[in-house]
PDB file of C-alpha atoms and ligand atoms in Angstrom:
ATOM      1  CA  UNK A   1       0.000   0.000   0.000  1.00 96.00           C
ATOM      2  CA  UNK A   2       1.160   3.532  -0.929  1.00 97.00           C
ATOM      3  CA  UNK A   3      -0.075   6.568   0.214  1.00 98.00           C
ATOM      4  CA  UNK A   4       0.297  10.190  -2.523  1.00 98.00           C
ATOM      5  CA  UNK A   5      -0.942  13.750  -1.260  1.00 98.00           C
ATOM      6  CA  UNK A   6      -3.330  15.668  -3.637  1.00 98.00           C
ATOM      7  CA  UNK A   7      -3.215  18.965  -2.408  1.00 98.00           C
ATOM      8  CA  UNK A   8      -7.090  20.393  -3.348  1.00 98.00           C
ATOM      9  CA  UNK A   9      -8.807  24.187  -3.358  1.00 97.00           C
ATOM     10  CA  UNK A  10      -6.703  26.459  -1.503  1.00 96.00           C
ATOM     11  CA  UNK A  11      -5.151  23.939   1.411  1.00 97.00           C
ATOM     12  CA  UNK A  12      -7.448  20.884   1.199  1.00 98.00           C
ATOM     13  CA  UNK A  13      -5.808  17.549   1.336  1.00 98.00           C
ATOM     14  CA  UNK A  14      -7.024  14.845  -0.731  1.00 98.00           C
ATOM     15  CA  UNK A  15      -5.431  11.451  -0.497  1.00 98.00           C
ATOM     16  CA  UNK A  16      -5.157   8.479  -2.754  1.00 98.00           C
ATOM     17  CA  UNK A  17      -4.766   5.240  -1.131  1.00 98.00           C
ATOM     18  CA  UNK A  18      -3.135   2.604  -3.821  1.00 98.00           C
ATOM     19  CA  UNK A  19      -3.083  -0.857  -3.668  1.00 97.00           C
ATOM     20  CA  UNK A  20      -1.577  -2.364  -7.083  1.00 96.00           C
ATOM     21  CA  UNK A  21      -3.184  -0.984  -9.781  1.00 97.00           C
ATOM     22  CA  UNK A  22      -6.229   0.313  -8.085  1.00 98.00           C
ATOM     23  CA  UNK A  23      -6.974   3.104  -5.859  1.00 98.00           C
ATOM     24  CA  UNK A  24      -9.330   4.622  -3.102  1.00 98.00           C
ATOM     25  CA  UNK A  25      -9.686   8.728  -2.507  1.00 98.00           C
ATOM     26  CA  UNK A  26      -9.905  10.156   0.180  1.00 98.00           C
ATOM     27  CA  UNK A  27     -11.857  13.585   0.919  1.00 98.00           C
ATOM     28  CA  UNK A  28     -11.847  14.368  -2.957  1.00 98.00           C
ATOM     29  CA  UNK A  29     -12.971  17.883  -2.582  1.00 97.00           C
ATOM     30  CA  UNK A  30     -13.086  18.375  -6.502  1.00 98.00           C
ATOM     31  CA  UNK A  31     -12.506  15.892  -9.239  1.00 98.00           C
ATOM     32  CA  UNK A  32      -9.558  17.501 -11.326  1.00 98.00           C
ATOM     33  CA  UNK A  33      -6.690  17.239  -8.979  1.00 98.00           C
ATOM     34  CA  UNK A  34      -7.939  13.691  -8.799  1.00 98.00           C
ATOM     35  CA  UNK A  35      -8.423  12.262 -12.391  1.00 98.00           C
ATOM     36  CA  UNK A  36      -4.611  13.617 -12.606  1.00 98.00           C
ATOM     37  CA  UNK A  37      -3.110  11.779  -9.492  1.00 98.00           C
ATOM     38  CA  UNK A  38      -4.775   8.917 -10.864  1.00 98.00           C
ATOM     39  CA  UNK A  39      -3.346   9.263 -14.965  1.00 98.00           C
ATOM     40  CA  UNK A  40       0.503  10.317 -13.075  1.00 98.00           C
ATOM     41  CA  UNK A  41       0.282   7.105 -10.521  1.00 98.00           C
ATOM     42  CA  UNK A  42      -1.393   4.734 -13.560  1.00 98.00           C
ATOM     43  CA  UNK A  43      -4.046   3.478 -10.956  1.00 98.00           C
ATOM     44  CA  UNK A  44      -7.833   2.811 -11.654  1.00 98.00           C
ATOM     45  CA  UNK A  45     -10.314   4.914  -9.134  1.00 98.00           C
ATOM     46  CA  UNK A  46     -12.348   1.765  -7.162  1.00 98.00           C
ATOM     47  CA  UNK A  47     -13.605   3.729  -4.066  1.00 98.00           C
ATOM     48  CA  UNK A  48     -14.405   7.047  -2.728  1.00 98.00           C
ATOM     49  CA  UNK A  49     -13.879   7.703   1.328  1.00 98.00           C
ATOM     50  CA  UNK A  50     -14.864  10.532   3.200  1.00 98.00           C
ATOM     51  CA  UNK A  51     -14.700  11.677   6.708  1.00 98.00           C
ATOM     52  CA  UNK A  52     -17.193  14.026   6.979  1.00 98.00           C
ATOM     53  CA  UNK A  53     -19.696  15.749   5.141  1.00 98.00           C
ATOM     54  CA  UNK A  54     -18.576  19.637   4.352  1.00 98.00           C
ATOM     55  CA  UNK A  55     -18.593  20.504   0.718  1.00 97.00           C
ATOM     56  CA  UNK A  56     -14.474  20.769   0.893  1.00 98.00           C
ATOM     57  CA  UNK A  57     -14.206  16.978   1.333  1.00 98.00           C
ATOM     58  CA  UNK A  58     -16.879  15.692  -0.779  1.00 98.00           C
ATOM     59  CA  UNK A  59     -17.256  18.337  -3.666  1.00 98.00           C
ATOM     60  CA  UNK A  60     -15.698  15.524  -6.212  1.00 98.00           C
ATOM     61  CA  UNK A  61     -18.022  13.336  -5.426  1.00 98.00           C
ATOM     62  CA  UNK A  62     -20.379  13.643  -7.951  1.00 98.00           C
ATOM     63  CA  UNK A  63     -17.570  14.127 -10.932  1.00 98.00           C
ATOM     64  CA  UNK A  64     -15.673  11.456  -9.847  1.00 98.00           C
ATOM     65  CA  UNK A  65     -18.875   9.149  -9.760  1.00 98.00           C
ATOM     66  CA  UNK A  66     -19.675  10.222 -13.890  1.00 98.00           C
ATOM     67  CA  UNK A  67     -16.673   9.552 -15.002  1.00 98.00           C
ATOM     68  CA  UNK A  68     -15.696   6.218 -12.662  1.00 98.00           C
ATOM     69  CA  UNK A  69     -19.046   4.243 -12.585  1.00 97.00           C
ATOM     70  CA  UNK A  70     -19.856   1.689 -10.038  1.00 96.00           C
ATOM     71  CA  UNK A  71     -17.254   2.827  -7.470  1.00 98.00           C
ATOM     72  CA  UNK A  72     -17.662   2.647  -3.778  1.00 97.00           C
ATOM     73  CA  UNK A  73     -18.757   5.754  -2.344  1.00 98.00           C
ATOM     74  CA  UNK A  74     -18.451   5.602   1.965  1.00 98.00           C
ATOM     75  CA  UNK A  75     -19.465   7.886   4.200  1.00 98.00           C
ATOM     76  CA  UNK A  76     -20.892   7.501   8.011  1.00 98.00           C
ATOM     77  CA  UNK A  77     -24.337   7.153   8.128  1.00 98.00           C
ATOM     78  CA  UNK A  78     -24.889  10.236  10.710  1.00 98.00           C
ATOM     79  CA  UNK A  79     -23.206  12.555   8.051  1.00 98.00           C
ATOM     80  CA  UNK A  80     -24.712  10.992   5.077  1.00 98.00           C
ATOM     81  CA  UNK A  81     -27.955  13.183   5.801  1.00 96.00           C
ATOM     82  CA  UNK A  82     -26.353  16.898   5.384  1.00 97.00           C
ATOM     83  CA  UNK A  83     -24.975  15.937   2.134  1.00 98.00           C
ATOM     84  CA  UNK A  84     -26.978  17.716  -0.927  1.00 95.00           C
ATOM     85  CA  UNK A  85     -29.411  15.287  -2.775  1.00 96.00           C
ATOM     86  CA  UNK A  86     -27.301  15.045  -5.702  1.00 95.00           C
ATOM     87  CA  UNK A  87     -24.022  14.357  -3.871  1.00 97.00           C
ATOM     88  CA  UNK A  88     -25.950  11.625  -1.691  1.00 97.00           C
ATOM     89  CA  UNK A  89     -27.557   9.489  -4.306  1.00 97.00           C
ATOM     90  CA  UNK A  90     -23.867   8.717  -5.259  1.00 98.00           C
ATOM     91  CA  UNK A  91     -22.964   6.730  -1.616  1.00 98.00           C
ATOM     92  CA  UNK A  92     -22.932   3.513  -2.169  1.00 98.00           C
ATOM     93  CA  UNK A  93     -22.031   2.347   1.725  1.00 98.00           C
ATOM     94  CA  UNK A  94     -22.994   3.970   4.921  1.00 98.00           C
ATOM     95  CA  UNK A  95     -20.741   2.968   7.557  1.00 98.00           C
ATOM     96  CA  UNK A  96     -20.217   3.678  11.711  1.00 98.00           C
ATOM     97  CA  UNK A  97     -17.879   3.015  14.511  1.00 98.00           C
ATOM     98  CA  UNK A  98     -15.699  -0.192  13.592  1.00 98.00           C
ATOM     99  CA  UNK A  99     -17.009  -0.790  10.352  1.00 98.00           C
ATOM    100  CA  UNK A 100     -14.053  -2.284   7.571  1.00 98.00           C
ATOM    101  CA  UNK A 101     -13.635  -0.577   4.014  1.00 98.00           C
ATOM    102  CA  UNK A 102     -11.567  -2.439   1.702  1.00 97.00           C
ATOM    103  CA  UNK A 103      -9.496  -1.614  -0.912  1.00 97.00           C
ATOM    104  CA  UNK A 104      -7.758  -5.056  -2.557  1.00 93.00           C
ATOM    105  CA  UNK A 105      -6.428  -6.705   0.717  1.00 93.00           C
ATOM    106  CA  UNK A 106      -6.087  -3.156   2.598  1.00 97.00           C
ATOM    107  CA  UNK A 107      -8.401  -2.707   5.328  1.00 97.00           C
ATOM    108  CA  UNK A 108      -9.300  -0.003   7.092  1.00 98.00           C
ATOM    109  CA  UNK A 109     -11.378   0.474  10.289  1.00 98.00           C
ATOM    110  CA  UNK A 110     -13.845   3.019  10.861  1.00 98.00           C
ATOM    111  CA  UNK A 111     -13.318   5.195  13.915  1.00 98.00           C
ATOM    112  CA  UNK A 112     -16.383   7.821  15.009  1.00 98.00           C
ATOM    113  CA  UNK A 113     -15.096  10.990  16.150  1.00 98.00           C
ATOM    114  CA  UNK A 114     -17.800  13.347  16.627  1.00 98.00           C
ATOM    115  CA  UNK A 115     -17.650  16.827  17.131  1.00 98.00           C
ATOM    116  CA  UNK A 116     -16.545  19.113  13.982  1.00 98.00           C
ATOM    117  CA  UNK A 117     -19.725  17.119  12.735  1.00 98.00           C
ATOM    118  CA  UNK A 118     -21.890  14.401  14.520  1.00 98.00           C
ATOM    119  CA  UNK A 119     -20.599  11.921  11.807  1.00 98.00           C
ATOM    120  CA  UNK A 120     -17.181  12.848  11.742  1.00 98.00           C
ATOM    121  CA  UNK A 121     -14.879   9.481  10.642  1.00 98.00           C
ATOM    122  CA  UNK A 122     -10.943   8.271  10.044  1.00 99.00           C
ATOM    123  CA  UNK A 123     -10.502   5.573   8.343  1.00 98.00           C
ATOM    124  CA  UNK A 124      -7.437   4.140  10.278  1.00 98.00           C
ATOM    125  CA  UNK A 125      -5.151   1.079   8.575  1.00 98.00           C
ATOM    126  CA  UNK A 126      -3.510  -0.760  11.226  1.00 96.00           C
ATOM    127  CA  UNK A 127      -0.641  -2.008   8.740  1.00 92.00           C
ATOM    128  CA  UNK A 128       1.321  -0.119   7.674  1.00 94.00           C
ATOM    129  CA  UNK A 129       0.079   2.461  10.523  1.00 98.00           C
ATOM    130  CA  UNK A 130      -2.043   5.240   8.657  1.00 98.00           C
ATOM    131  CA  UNK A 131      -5.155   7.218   9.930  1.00 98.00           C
ATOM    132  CA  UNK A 132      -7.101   9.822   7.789  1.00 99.00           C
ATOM    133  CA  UNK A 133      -8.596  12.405  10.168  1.00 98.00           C
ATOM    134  CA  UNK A 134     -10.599  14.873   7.760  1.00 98.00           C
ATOM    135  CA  UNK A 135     -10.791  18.014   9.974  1.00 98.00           C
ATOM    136  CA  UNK A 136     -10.923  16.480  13.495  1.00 98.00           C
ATOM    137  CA  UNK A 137      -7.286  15.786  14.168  1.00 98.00           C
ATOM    138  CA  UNK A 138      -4.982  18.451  11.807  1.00 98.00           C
ATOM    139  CA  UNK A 139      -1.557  18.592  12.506  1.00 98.00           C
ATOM    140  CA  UNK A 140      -0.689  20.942  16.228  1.00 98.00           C
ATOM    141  CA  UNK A 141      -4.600  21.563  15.936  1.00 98.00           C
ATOM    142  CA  UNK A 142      -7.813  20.616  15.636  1.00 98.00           C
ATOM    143  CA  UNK A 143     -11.270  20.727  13.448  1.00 98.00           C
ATOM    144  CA  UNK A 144     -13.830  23.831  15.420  1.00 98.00           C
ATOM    145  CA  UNK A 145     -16.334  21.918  16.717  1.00 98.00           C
ATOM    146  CA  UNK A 146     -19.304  22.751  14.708  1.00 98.00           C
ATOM    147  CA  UNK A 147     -21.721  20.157  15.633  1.00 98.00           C
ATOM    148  CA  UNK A 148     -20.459  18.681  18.732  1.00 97.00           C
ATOM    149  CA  UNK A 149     -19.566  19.920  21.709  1.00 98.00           C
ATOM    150  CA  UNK A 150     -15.967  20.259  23.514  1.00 98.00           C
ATOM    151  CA  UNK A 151     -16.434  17.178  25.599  1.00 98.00           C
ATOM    152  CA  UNK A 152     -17.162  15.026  22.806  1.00 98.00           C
ATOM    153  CA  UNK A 153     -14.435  16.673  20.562  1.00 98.00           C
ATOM    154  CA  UNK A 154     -11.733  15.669  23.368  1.00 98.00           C
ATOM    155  CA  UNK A 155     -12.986  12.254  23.437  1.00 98.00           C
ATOM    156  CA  UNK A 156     -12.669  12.036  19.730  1.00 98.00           C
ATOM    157  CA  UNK A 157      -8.859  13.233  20.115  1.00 98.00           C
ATOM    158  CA  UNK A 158      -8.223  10.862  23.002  1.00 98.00           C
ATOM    159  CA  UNK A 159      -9.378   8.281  20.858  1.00 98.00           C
ATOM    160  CA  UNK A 160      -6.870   9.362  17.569  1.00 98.00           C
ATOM    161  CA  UNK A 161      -4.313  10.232  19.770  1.00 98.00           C
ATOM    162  CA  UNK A 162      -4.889   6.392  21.567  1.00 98.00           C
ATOM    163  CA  UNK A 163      -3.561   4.434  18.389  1.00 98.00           C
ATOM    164  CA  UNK A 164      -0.017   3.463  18.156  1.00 98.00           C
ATOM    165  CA  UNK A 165       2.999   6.099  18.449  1.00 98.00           C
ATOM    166  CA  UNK A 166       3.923   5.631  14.902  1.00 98.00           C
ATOM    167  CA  UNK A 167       0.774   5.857  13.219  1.00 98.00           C
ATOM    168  CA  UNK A 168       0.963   8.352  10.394  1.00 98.00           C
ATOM    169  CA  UNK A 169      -1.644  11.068  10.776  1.00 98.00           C
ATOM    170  CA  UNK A 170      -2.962  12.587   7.325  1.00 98.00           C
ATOM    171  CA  UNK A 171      -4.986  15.325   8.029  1.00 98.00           C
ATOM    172  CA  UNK A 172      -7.433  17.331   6.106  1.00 98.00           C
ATOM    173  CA  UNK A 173      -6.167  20.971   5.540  1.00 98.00           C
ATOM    174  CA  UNK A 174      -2.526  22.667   6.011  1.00 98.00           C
ATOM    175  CA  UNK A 175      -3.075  24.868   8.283  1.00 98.00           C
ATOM    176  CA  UNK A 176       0.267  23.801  10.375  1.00 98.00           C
ATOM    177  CA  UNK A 177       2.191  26.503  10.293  1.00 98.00           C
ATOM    178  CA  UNK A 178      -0.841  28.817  11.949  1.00 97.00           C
ATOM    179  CA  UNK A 179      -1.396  25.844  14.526  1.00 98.00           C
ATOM    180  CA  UNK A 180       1.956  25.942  15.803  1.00 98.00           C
ATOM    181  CA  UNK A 181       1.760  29.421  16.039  1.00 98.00           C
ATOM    182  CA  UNK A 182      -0.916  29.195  18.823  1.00 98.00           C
ATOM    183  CA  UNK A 183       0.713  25.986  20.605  1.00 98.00           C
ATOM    184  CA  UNK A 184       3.572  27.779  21.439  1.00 98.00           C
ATOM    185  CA  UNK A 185       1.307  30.443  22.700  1.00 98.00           C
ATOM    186  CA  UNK A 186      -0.676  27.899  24.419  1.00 98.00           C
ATOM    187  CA  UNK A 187       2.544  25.958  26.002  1.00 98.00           C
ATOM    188  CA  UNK A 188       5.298  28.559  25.844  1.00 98.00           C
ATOM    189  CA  UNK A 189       7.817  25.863  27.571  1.00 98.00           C
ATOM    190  CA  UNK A 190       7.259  22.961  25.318  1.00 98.00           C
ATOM    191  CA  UNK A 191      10.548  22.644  23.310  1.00 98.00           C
ATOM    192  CA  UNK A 192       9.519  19.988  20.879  1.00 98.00           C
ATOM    193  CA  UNK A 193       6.995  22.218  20.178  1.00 98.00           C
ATOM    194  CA  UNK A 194       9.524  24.873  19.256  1.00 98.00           C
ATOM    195  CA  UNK A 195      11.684  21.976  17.503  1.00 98.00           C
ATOM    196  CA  UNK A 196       8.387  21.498  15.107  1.00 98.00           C
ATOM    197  CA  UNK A 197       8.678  24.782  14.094  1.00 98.00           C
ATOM    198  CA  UNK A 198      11.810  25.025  13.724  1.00 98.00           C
ATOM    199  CA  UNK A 199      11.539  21.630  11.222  1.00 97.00           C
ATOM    200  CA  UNK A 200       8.380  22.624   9.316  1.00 98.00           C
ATOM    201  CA  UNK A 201       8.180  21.576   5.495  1.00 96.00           C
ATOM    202  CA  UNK A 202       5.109  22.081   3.408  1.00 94.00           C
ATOM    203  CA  UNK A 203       3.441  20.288   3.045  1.00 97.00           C
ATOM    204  CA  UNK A 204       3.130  18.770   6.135  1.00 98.00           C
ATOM    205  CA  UNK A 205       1.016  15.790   6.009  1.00 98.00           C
ATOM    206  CA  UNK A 206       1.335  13.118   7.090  1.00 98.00           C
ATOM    207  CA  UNK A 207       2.136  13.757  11.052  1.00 98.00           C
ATOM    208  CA  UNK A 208       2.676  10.752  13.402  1.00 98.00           C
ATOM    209  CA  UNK A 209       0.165  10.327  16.659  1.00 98.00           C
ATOM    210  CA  UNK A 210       3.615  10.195  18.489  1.00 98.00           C
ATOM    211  CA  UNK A 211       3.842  14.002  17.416  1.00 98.00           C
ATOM    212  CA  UNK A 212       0.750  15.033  18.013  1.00 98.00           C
ATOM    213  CA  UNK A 213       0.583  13.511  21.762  1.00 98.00           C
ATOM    214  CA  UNK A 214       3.732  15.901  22.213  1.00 98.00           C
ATOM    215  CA  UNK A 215       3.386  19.025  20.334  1.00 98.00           C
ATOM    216  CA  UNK A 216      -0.623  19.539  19.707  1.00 98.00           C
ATOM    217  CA  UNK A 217      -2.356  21.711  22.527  1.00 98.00           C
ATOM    218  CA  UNK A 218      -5.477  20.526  21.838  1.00 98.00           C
ATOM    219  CA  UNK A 219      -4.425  16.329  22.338  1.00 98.00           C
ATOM    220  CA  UNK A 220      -2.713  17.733  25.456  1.00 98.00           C
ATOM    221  CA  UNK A 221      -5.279  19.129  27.022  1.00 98.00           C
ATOM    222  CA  UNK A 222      -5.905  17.593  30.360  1.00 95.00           C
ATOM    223  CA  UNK A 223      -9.334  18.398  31.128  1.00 98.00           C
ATOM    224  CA  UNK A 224     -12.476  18.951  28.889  1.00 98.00           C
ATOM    225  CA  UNK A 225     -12.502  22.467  30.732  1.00 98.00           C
ATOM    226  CA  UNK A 226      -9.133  22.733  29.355  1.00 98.00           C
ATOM    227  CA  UNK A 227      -9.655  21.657  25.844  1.00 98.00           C
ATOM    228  CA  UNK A 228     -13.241  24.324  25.799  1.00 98.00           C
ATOM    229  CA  UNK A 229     -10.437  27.226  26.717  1.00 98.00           C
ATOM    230  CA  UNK A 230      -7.936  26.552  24.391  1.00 98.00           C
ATOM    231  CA  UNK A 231     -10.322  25.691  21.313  1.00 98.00           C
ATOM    232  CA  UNK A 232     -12.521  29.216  22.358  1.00 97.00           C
ATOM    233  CA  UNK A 233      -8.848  31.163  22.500  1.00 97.00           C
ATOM    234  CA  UNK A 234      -8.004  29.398  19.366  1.00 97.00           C
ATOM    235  CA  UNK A 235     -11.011  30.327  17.557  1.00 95.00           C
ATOM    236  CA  UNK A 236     -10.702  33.911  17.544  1.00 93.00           C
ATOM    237  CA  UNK A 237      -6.333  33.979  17.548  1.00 95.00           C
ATOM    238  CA  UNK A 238      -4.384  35.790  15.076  1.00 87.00           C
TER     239      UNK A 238
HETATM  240 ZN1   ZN B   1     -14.956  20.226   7.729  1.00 80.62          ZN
END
């Protein structure tokens, strides 16, 4: 299994997960980046995954469905509701917490984490360690909780941040370099915090869950009263 990084819109990720010839997409926010990761990798679209339902991870949908009939389109069942008629009578599977997609002999595990929407998902793949987060985990930061609230937010990072150390973390959006702006604000002493900085590439995906446990404020937050304060300072920080 390989993993490429189609960056999408302004600082959407998109992801294609390959496996031989064939591949799956993850959070295609628009088709075009897409269909040309797929003709530069010489891999066949076979499924369509998506963590949430905001039009900046499922905007391809419907493209990618004309031109690639018969593909898998998954999306949680919770989430599957907000999507716009025409972009919902293209899902093919609606899925919830530890559900399997498959992809050839890849399989990945559905984890709920609620709380930028109800139906918020990553699709984690225990081997090699890989978890798409959408907007719920991003790299030094997190998705605003929209839909949720903070205490079900935190549990949904507990849970990320729960799988093993060297899990790679592909997030939804590059917004890394503004996140680690506010966790040094938010943990002024936290040198590996300051080494991240220091070490920043873009882009930035994929992080490890070994990273975030150490650098992201919002993972580190000890307390759901502590997560509500940081995420409410973080909202409105320039
Ligand atoms: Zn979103």
């Amino acid at each position: 299994m390989r993993v490429v990084v189609v960056p999408c819109l302004s600082d959407n990720f998109a992801y294609l997960v390959i496996s031989g010839t064939r591949a799956a997409v993850i959070d295609p926010s628009e088709a075009a980046p897409i269909e040309a990761a797929l003709a530069r990798e010489g891999v066949t679209l076979a499924a369509i995954w998506c963590t949430h339902h905001h039009w900046d991870h499922t905007g391809g949908i419907g493209d990618l469905v004309d031109k690639h009939p018969g593909i898998d389109v998954v999306i949680s069942t919770i989430d599957a509701e907000k999507l716009e008629p025409k972009t919902r009578r293209c899902i093919t599977k609606l899925v919830g917490d530890g559900d399997l997609v498959a992809l050839e002999n890849v399989k990945a595990r559905v984890i709920l984490n609620p709380g930028h929407t109800l139906g918020a998902i990553s699709f984690h793949i225990e081997d090699p360690g890989a978890v798409f987060t959408g907007d719920t985990l991003f790299a030094a930061g997190c998705g605003r909780v929209f839909e949720g609230d903070p205490a079900m937010m935190r549990a949904s990072l507990t849970k990320l941040a729960a799988l093993p150390p060297e899990t790679l973390v592909y997030f939804g959006h590059e917004y890394t370099a503004a996140n680690l702006k506010f966790a040094i604000a938010a943990e002024p002493n936290n040198y590996k915090i300051k080494n991240r900085i220091a070490a920043l590439a873009t882009p930035s995906t994929p992080s490890t869950v070994k990273l975030e446990r150490d650098t992201n404020p919002f993972v580190r937050a000890d307390s759901v009263e502590e997560f509500a304060k940081r995420r409410e300072w973080k909202n409105n920080f320039k």
